[in-house]
PDB file of C-alpha atoms in Angstrom:
ATOM      1  CA  GLU A   1      21.895  -0.404   5.020  1.00 80.00           C
ATOM      2  CA  PRO A   2      18.129  -0.864   6.054  1.00 82.00           C
ATOM      3  CA  GLU A   3      15.890  -1.372   2.995  1.00 93.00           C
ATOM      4  CA  VAL A   4      12.247  -1.665   2.420  1.00 96.00           C
ATOM      5  CA  THR A   5      11.231  -5.238   1.266  1.00 97.00           C
ATOM      6  CA  GLN A   6       8.435  -6.658  -0.859  1.00 97.00           C
ATOM      7  CA  THR A   7       6.956  -9.898  -1.351  1.00 96.00           C
ATOM      8  CA  PRO A   8       6.227 -11.596  -3.813  1.00 96.00           C
ATOM      9  CA  SER A   9       8.346 -10.102  -6.466  1.00 96.00           C
ATOM     10  CA  HIS A  10       5.700 -11.139  -9.092  1.00 97.00           C
ATOM     11  CA  GLN A  11       2.144 -12.293  -8.386  1.00 97.00           C
ATOM     12  CA  VAL A  12       0.072 -13.761 -11.385  1.00 97.00           C
ATOM     13  CA  THR A  13      -3.786 -14.087 -10.614  1.00 97.00           C
ATOM     14  CA  GLN A  14      -7.124 -14.454 -12.252  1.00 97.00           C
ATOM     15  CA  MET A  15      -9.540 -11.565 -12.680  1.00 97.00           C
ATOM     16  CA  GLY A  16     -11.801 -11.522  -9.844  1.00 97.00           C
ATOM     17  CA  GLN A  17      -9.455 -12.898  -7.187  1.00 97.00           C
ATOM     18  CA  GLU A  18      -8.242 -11.650  -4.149  1.00 97.00           C
ATOM     19  CA  VAL A  19      -4.443 -10.660  -3.725  1.00 98.00           C
ATOM     20  CA  ILE A  20      -2.430  -9.406  -0.816  1.00 97.00           C
ATOM     21  CA  LEU A  21       0.781  -7.656  -1.558  1.00 98.00           C
ATOM     22  CA  ARG A  22       3.177  -7.386   1.214  1.00 97.00           C
ATOM     23  CA  CYS A  23       5.751  -5.061   2.390  1.00 97.00           C
ATOM     24  CA  VAL A  24       8.180  -4.537   5.438  1.00 97.00           C
ATOM     25  CA  PRO A  25       9.200  -1.057   5.752  1.00 95.00           C
ATOM     26  CA  ILE A  26      12.338   0.153   7.260  1.00 93.00           C
ATOM     27  CA  SER A  27      12.100  -0.343  11.093  1.00 90.00           C
ATOM     28  CA  ASN A  28      12.188   2.949  12.620  1.00 86.00           C
ATOM     29  CA  HIS A  29      10.086   4.595   9.892  1.00 90.00           C
ATOM     30  CA  LEU A  30       6.546   5.731  10.718  1.00 88.00           C
ATOM     31  CA  TYR A  31       4.880   6.644   7.584  1.00 89.00           C
ATOM     32  CA  PHE A  32       3.978   4.017   5.014  1.00 92.00           C
ATOM     33  CA  TYR A  33       2.808   4.568   1.255  1.00 92.00           C
ATOM     34  CA  TRP A  34       1.690   2.311  -1.593  1.00 96.00           C
ATOM     35  CA  TYR A  35       2.434   3.568  -5.210  1.00 95.00           C
ATOM     36  CA  ARG A  36       1.429   1.785  -8.426  1.00 97.00           C
ATOM     37  CA  GLN A  37       3.102   1.957 -11.904  1.00 96.00           C
ATOM     38  CA  ILE A  38       1.384   0.690 -14.924  1.00 96.00           C
ATOM     39  CA  LEU A  39       4.182  -0.513 -17.566  1.00 93.00           C
ATOM     40  CA  GLY A  40       5.296   2.494 -19.634  1.00 89.00           C
ATOM     41  CA  GLN A  41       3.475   4.930 -17.586  1.00 92.00           C
ATOM     42  CA  LYS A  42       4.242   7.366 -14.301  1.00 92.00           C
ATOM     43  CA  VAL A  43       4.338   6.218 -10.723  1.00 94.00           C
ATOM     44  CA  GLU A  44       0.835   6.773  -9.157  1.00 93.00           C
ATOM     45  CA  PHE A  45       0.159   7.538  -5.587  1.00 91.00           C
ATOM     46  CA  LEU A  46      -2.409   5.300  -3.935  1.00 94.00           C
ATOM     47  CA  VAL A  47      -2.392   5.945  -0.223  1.00 92.00           C
ATOM     48  CA  SER A  48      -0.301   7.038   2.683  1.00 89.00           C
ATOM     49  CA  PHE A  49      -0.594   5.643   6.319  1.00 91.00           C
ATOM     50  CA  TYR A  50       0.467   6.823   9.614  1.00 88.00           C
ATOM     51  CA  ASN A  51      -0.365   5.904  13.304  1.00 87.00           C
ATOM     52  CA  ASN A  52      -2.599   2.723  12.055  1.00 89.00           C
ATOM     53  CA  GLU A  53      -4.707   4.590   9.902  1.00 91.00           C
ATOM     54  CA  ILE A  54      -4.937   6.053   6.267  1.00 92.00           C
ATOM     55  CA  SER A  55      -3.734   9.728   6.008  1.00 87.00           C
ATOM     56  CA  GLU A  56      -4.652  10.299   2.494  1.00 86.00           C
ATOM     57  CA  LYS A  57      -5.688   8.353  -0.475  1.00 89.00           C
ATOM     58  CA  SER A  58      -6.067   8.986  -4.131  1.00 89.00           C
ATOM     59  CA  GLU A  59      -9.114   8.416  -6.344  1.00 89.00           C
ATOM     60  CA  ILE A  60      -7.455   5.075  -7.564  1.00 93.00           C
ATOM     61  CA  PHE A  61      -7.814   3.792  -3.954  1.00 95.00           C
ATOM     62  CA  ASP A  62     -11.349   2.931  -4.063  1.00 93.00           C
ATOM     63  CA  ASP A  63     -13.471   0.475  -1.957  1.00 94.00           C
ATOM     64  CA  GLN A  64     -11.598  -2.575  -3.918  1.00 96.00           C
ATOM     65  CA  PHE A  65      -8.304  -1.595  -2.171  1.00 97.00           C
ATOM     66  CA  SER A  66      -7.516  -1.890   1.611  1.00 97.00           C
ATOM     67  CA  VAL A  67      -4.194  -1.488   3.691  1.00 97.00           C
ATOM     68  CA  GLU A  68      -3.355  -3.076   6.836  1.00 94.00           C
ATOM     69  CA  ARG A  69      -0.506  -3.094   9.341  1.00 92.00           C
ATOM     70  CA  PRO A  70      -1.261  -6.242  11.027  1.00 85.00           C
ATOM     71  CA  ASP A  71       1.820  -6.436  13.344  1.00 86.00           C
ATOM     72  CA  GLY A  72       4.735  -4.259  13.947  1.00 77.00           C
ATOM     73  CA  SER A  73       6.633  -5.075  10.877  1.00 86.00           C
ATOM     74  CA  ASN A  74       4.237  -5.828   7.980  1.00 93.00           C
ATOM     75  CA  PHE A  75       2.283  -3.449   5.702  1.00 96.00           C
ATOM     76  CA  THR A  76       0.017  -4.909   3.393  1.00 97.00           C
ATOM     77  CA  LEU A  77      -2.250  -3.993   0.542  1.00 98.00           C
ATOM     78  CA  LYS A  78      -5.152  -5.981  -0.512  1.00 97.00           C
ATOM     79  CA  ILE A  79      -7.052  -5.728  -3.703  1.00 97.00           C
ATOM     80  CA  ARG A  80     -10.449  -7.839  -3.239  1.00 96.00           C
ATOM     81  CA  SER A  81     -11.587  -8.613  -6.653  1.00 95.00           C
ATOM     82  CA  THR A  82      -8.802  -7.775  -9.143  1.00 97.00           C
ATOM     83  CA  LYS A  83      -9.551  -6.521 -12.521  1.00 96.00           C
ATOM     84  CA  LEU A  84      -7.396  -6.481 -15.749  1.00 97.00           C
ATOM     85  CA  GLU A  85      -6.323  -2.840 -15.453  1.00 96.00           C
ATOM     86  CA  ASP A  86      -5.042  -3.577 -11.864  1.00 97.00           C
ATOM     87  CA  SER A  87      -1.998  -5.274 -13.745  1.00 97.00           C
ATOM     88  CA  ALA A  88       0.999  -2.970 -12.652  1.00 97.00           C
ATOM     89  CA  MET A  89       4.017  -2.883 -10.617  1.00 97.00           C
ATOM     90  CA  TYR A  90       3.257  -1.912  -7.041  1.00 98.00           C
ATOM     91  CA  PHE A  91       5.788  -0.248  -4.915  1.00 97.00           C
ATOM     92  CA  CYS A  92       5.752   0.246  -1.178  1.00 96.00           C
ATOM     93  CA  ALA A  93       7.658   3.095   0.542  1.00 93.00           C
ATOM     94  CA  SER A  94       8.326   4.322   3.993  1.00 92.00           C
ATOM     95  CA  SER A  95       9.378   7.672   5.327  1.00 88.00           C
ATOM     96  CA  PRO A  96      11.192   8.629   8.702  1.00 85.00           C
ATOM     97  CA  ARG A  97       9.386  10.682  11.178  1.00 65.00           C
ATOM     98  CA  GLY A  98       7.675  13.620   9.937  1.00 54.00           C
ATOM     99  CA  GLY A  99       8.950  17.001   8.902  1.00 49.00           C
ATOM    100  CA  GLN A 100       8.710  18.937   5.524  1.00 47.00           C
ATOM    101  CA  PHE A 101      11.227  16.916   3.748  1.00 54.00           C
ATOM    102  CA  ASN A 102       9.602  13.545   3.752  1.00 67.00           C
ATOM    103  CA  GLU A 103      12.158  11.473   1.829  1.00 79.00           C
ATOM    104  CA  GLN A 104      10.743   8.188   0.943  1.00 85.00           C
ATOM    105  CA  PHE A 105      12.553   4.939   0.476  1.00 89.00           C
ATOM    106  CA  PHE A 106      10.909   2.715  -2.109  1.00 93.00           C
ATOM    107  CA  GLY A 107      10.984  -1.301  -2.021  1.00 96.00           C
ATOM    108  CA  PRO A 108      11.605  -3.013  -5.113  1.00 96.00           C
ATOM    109  CA  GLY A 109       8.102  -3.606  -5.967  1.00 97.00           C
ATOM    110  CA  THR A 110       5.715  -6.425  -6.799  1.00 98.00           C
ATOM    111  CA  ARG A 111       4.805  -7.068 -10.430  1.00 97.00           C
ATOM    112  CA  LEU A 112       1.144  -7.879 -10.453  1.00 98.00           C
ATOM    113  CA  THR A 113      -0.341  -9.681 -13.506  1.00 97.00           C
ATOM    114  CA  VAL A 114      -4.136 -10.130 -13.683  1.00 97.00           C
ATOM    115  CA  LEU A 115      -5.107 -12.660 -16.528  1.00 96.00           C
TER     116      LEU A 115
ATOM    117  CA  ARG B   1      -2.816  21.565 -16.718  1.00 70.00           C
ATOM    118  CA  LYS B   2      -1.118  18.534 -15.461  1.00 78.00           C
ATOM    119  CA  GLU B   3      -0.239  18.739 -11.570  1.00 85.00           C
ATOM    120  CA  VAL B   4       3.393  17.926 -12.468  1.00 91.00           C
ATOM    121  CA  GLU B   5       4.900  18.186 -15.618  1.00 93.00           C
ATOM    122  CA  GLN B   6       8.152  17.093 -17.157  1.00 94.00           C
ATOM    123  CA  ASP B   7       9.703  17.089 -20.796  1.00 88.00           C
ATOM    124  CA  PRO B   8       9.614  13.202 -21.657  1.00 86.00           C
ATOM    125  CA  GLY B   9      12.653  13.211 -23.572  1.00 85.00           C
ATOM    126  CA  PRO B  10      14.550  11.211 -24.517  1.00 90.00           C
ATOM    127  CA  PHE B  11      17.820  13.207 -23.863  1.00 93.00           C
ATOM    128  CA  ASN B  12      20.683  11.568 -25.703  1.00 95.00           C
ATOM    129  CA  VAL B  13      24.026  13.130 -24.879  1.00 95.00           C
ATOM    130  CA  PRO B  14      27.725  12.178 -24.947  1.00 97.00           C
ATOM    131  CA  GLU B  15      29.404  11.246 -21.934  1.00 97.00           C
ATOM    132  CA  GLY B  16      30.982  14.441 -20.236  1.00 97.00           C
ATOM    133  CA  ALA B  17      28.198  16.776 -21.418  1.00 97.00           C
ATOM    134  CA  THR B  18      25.932  18.820 -19.234  1.00 97.00           C
ATOM    135  CA  VAL B  19      22.454  18.296 -19.229  1.00 96.00           C
ATOM    136  CA  ALA B  20      19.530  20.254 -17.574  1.00 95.00           C
ATOM    137  CA  PHE B  21      15.809  19.042 -16.874  1.00 92.00           C
ATOM    138  CA  ASN B  22      12.831  21.244 -16.021  1.00 94.00           C
ATOM    139  CA  CYS B  23       9.629  20.199 -14.052  1.00 95.00           C
ATOM    140  CA  THR B  24       6.691  22.642 -13.558  1.00 95.00           C
ATOM    141  CA  TYR B  25       4.046  22.055 -11.153  1.00 93.00           C
ATOM    142  CA  SER B  26       0.560  23.495 -10.832  1.00 89.00           C
ATOM    143  CA  ASN B  27      -0.268  23.601  -7.279  1.00 84.00           C
ATOM    144  CA  SER B  28       1.329  26.900  -5.656  1.00 84.00           C
ATOM    145  CA  ALA B  29       0.753  25.462  -2.006  1.00 82.00           C
ATOM    146  CA  SER B  30       3.164  22.725  -2.813  1.00 82.00           C
ATOM    147  CA  GLN B  31       5.811  22.460  -0.121  1.00 79.00           C
ATOM    148  CA  SER B  32       8.606  19.735  -0.884  1.00 86.00           C
ATOM    149  CA  PHE B  33      10.286  18.867  -3.919  1.00 91.00           C
ATOM    150  CA  PHE B  34      12.421  15.936  -4.893  1.00 92.00           C
ATOM    151  CA  TRP B  35      14.349  14.372  -7.866  1.00 95.00           C
ATOM    152  CA  TYR B  36      14.092  10.551  -8.065  1.00 94.00           C
ATOM    153  CA  ARG B  37      15.787   8.541 -10.728  1.00 96.00           C
ATOM    154  CA  GLN B  38      14.500   5.295 -11.733  1.00 96.00           C
ATOM    155  CA  ASP B  39      16.273   2.600 -13.702  1.00 95.00           C
ATOM    156  CA  CYS B  40      14.301   0.408 -16.204  1.00 91.00           C
ATOM    157  CA  ARG B  41      11.844  -1.831 -14.160  1.00 87.00           C
ATOM    158  CA  LYS B  42      13.304  -0.845 -10.902  1.00 93.00           C
ATOM    159  CA  GLU B  43      11.946   1.171  -7.947  1.00 94.00           C
ATOM    160  CA  PRO B  44      12.542   5.062  -7.699  1.00 93.00           C
ATOM    161  CA  LYS B  45      15.496   5.883  -5.824  1.00 92.00           C
ATOM    162  CA  LEU B  46      15.899   9.514  -4.198  1.00 90.00           C
ATOM    163  CA  LEU B  47      18.494  11.483  -6.047  1.00 93.00           C
ATOM    164  CA  MET B  48      18.163  14.718  -3.981  1.00 92.00           C
ATOM    165  CA  SER B  49      15.538  16.887  -2.329  1.00 88.00           C
ATOM    166  CA  VAL B  50      15.284  20.405  -3.730  1.00 91.00           C
ATOM    167  CA  TYR B  51      15.647  23.550  -1.387  1.00 82.00           C
ATOM    168  CA  SER B  52      14.451  26.850  -2.108  1.00 84.00           C
ATOM    169  CA  SER B  53      17.904  28.154  -1.787  1.00 84.00           C
ATOM    170  CA  GLY B  54      19.127  25.430  -4.370  1.00 87.00           C
ATOM    171  CA  ASN B  55      21.401  22.591  -3.337  1.00 91.00           C
ATOM    172  CA  GLU B  56      24.200  20.661  -5.025  1.00 93.00           C
ATOM    173  CA  ASP B  57      25.535  17.347  -4.425  1.00 93.00           C
ATOM    174  CA  GLY B  58      28.591  16.472  -6.450  1.00 96.00           C
ATOM    175  CA  ARG B  59      27.564  16.622 -10.172  1.00 97.00           C
ATOM    176  CA  PHE B  60      24.191  17.288  -9.508  1.00 97.00           C
ATOM    177  CA  THR B  61      22.553  20.654  -8.882  1.00 97.00           C
ATOM    178  CA  ALA B  62      18.805  21.301  -8.108  1.00 96.00           C
ATOM    179  CA  GLN B  63      17.136  24.777  -8.191  1.00 95.00           C
ATOM    180  CA  LEU B  64      13.569  25.663  -7.219  1.00 94.00           C
ATOM    181  CA  ASN B  65      11.684  28.677  -8.528  1.00 93.00           C
ATOM    182  CA  ARG B  66       8.382  29.074  -6.484  1.00 92.00           C
ATOM    183  CA  ALA B  67       7.520  32.277  -8.410  1.00 92.00           C
ATOM    184  CA  SER B  68       7.328  30.245 -11.534  1.00 93.00           C
ATOM    185  CA  GLN B  69       6.524  27.191 -10.080  1.00 93.00           C
ATOM    186  CA  TYR B  70       9.140  24.719 -11.504  1.00 92.00           C
ATOM    187  CA  ILE B  71      12.352  22.910 -10.340  1.00 95.00           C
ATOM    188  CA  SER B  72      15.352  22.020 -12.270  1.00 96.00           C
ATOM    189  CA  LEU B  73      18.260  19.400 -12.317  1.00 96.00           C
ATOM    190  CA  LEU B  74      21.603  19.867 -13.696  1.00 97.00           C
ATOM    191  CA  ILE B  75      23.895  17.029 -14.159  1.00 97.00           C
ATOM    192  CA  ARG B  76      27.502  17.913 -14.869  1.00 97.00           C
ATOM    193  CA  ASP B  77      30.223  15.663 -16.487  1.00 97.00           C
ATOM    194  CA  SER B  78      27.558  13.106 -17.111  1.00 97.00           C
ATOM    195  CA  LYS B  79      28.688   9.434 -16.926  1.00 97.00           C
ATOM    196  CA  LEU B  80      27.243   6.277 -18.638  1.00 97.00           C
ATOM    197  CA  SER B  81      25.773   5.371 -15.204  1.00 97.00           C
ATOM    198  CA  ASP B  82      23.664   8.413 -15.319  1.00 97.00           C
ATOM    199  CA  SER B  83      21.416   6.732 -18.102  1.00 97.00           C
ATOM    200  CA  ALA B  84      17.921   6.351 -16.414  1.00 97.00           C
ATOM    201  CA  THR B  85      14.711   8.030 -16.287  1.00 96.00           C
ATOM    202  CA  TYR B  86      14.519  11.220 -13.720  1.00 97.00           C
ATOM    203  CA  LEU B  87      11.283  11.862 -12.000  1.00 96.00           C
ATOM    204  CA  CYS B  88      10.151  15.223 -10.492  1.00 95.00           C
ATOM    205  CA  VAL B  89       8.174  14.717  -7.282  1.00 92.00           C
ATOM    206  CA  VAL B  90       6.250  17.358  -5.583  1.00 90.00           C
ATOM    207  CA  THR B  91       4.275  16.864  -2.200  1.00 83.00           C
ATOM    208  CA  GLY B  92       2.406  19.158   0.416  1.00 71.00           C
ATOM    209  CA  TYR B  93       3.579  19.942   3.775  1.00 59.00           C
ATOM    210  CA  SER B  94       3.407  16.973   5.877  1.00 57.00           C
ATOM    211  CA  SER B  95       4.715  13.300   5.294  1.00 53.00           C
ATOM    212  CA  ALA B  96       1.077  12.300   5.033  1.00 57.00           C
ATOM    213  CA  SER B  97       0.356  14.502   1.925  1.00 64.00           C
ATOM    214  CA  LYS B  98      -0.426  13.510  -1.541  1.00 71.00           C
ATOM    215  CA  ILE B  99       2.493  12.854  -3.559  1.00 82.00           C
ATOM    216  CA  ILE B 100       2.737  13.635  -7.140  1.00 87.00           C
ATOM    217  CA  PHE B 101       5.047  12.031  -9.658  1.00 92.00           C
ATOM    218  CA  GLY B 102       6.003  13.543 -12.900  1.00 94.00           C
ATOM    219  CA  SER B 103       5.950  11.119 -15.998  1.00 93.00           C
ATOM    220  CA  GLY B 104       9.932  11.190 -15.989  1.00 95.00           C
ATOM    221  CA  THR B 105      12.400  12.420 -18.306  1.00 95.00           C
ATOM    222  CA  ARG B 106      14.544   9.757 -20.035  1.00 95.00           C
ATOM    223  CA  LEU B 107      18.309  10.185 -20.270  1.00 96.00           C
ATOM    224  CA  SER B 108      20.421   8.158 -22.341  1.00 96.00           C
ATOM    225  CA  ILE B 109      24.284   8.832 -22.165  1.00 96.00           C
ATOM    226  CA  ARG B 110      26.389   7.583 -25.038  1.00 95.00           C
ATOM    227  CA  PRO B 111      29.962   6.584 -24.856  1.00 94.00           C
TER     228      PRO B 111
END
């Protein structure tokens, strides 16, 4: 069964450093998403991406964040200058072509720890 | 009012019991509704979509009440493996719409 993969599973970084989280969505999916979940809190939407551009983003997704689909398979989230409060689990998700019922399939997540 | 609100629980019920969760949402323009489950420190996994007419998948039944802006999930004959956090998810019309997760309801099934 096809699945969303994410690397690395755990990333430790120093405050102020740049990190890139990587995702490989399911191959025939067209819509891609990033979420974060701070430990003990709810899943929060960050951004959705379609046709090589951002479709929607939340207030969390400020200028420190960017997304890219550099080739036909990878989907990345970059945090330019990490802060302590960026420590969280980051989930990538993908969804098949459009429609009202946009079921999303989540990757296993990358745990980001900012020291 | 929170955009999506759930009773955090925990619900602690014996195996075989029937348990029901509710979720309310504030945006009347919301179009798509889902229940996901999340095991501890794992990714959310789709349990079922919620259709206006209500839908059933084995032991699980989901209902949508647009007038009152709530959705529900009923689990019958609960199993130990049903122990998880159940997340209510609400989205807009298109696949690019902002997606709102509830904080989740924790369910623990005891033998």
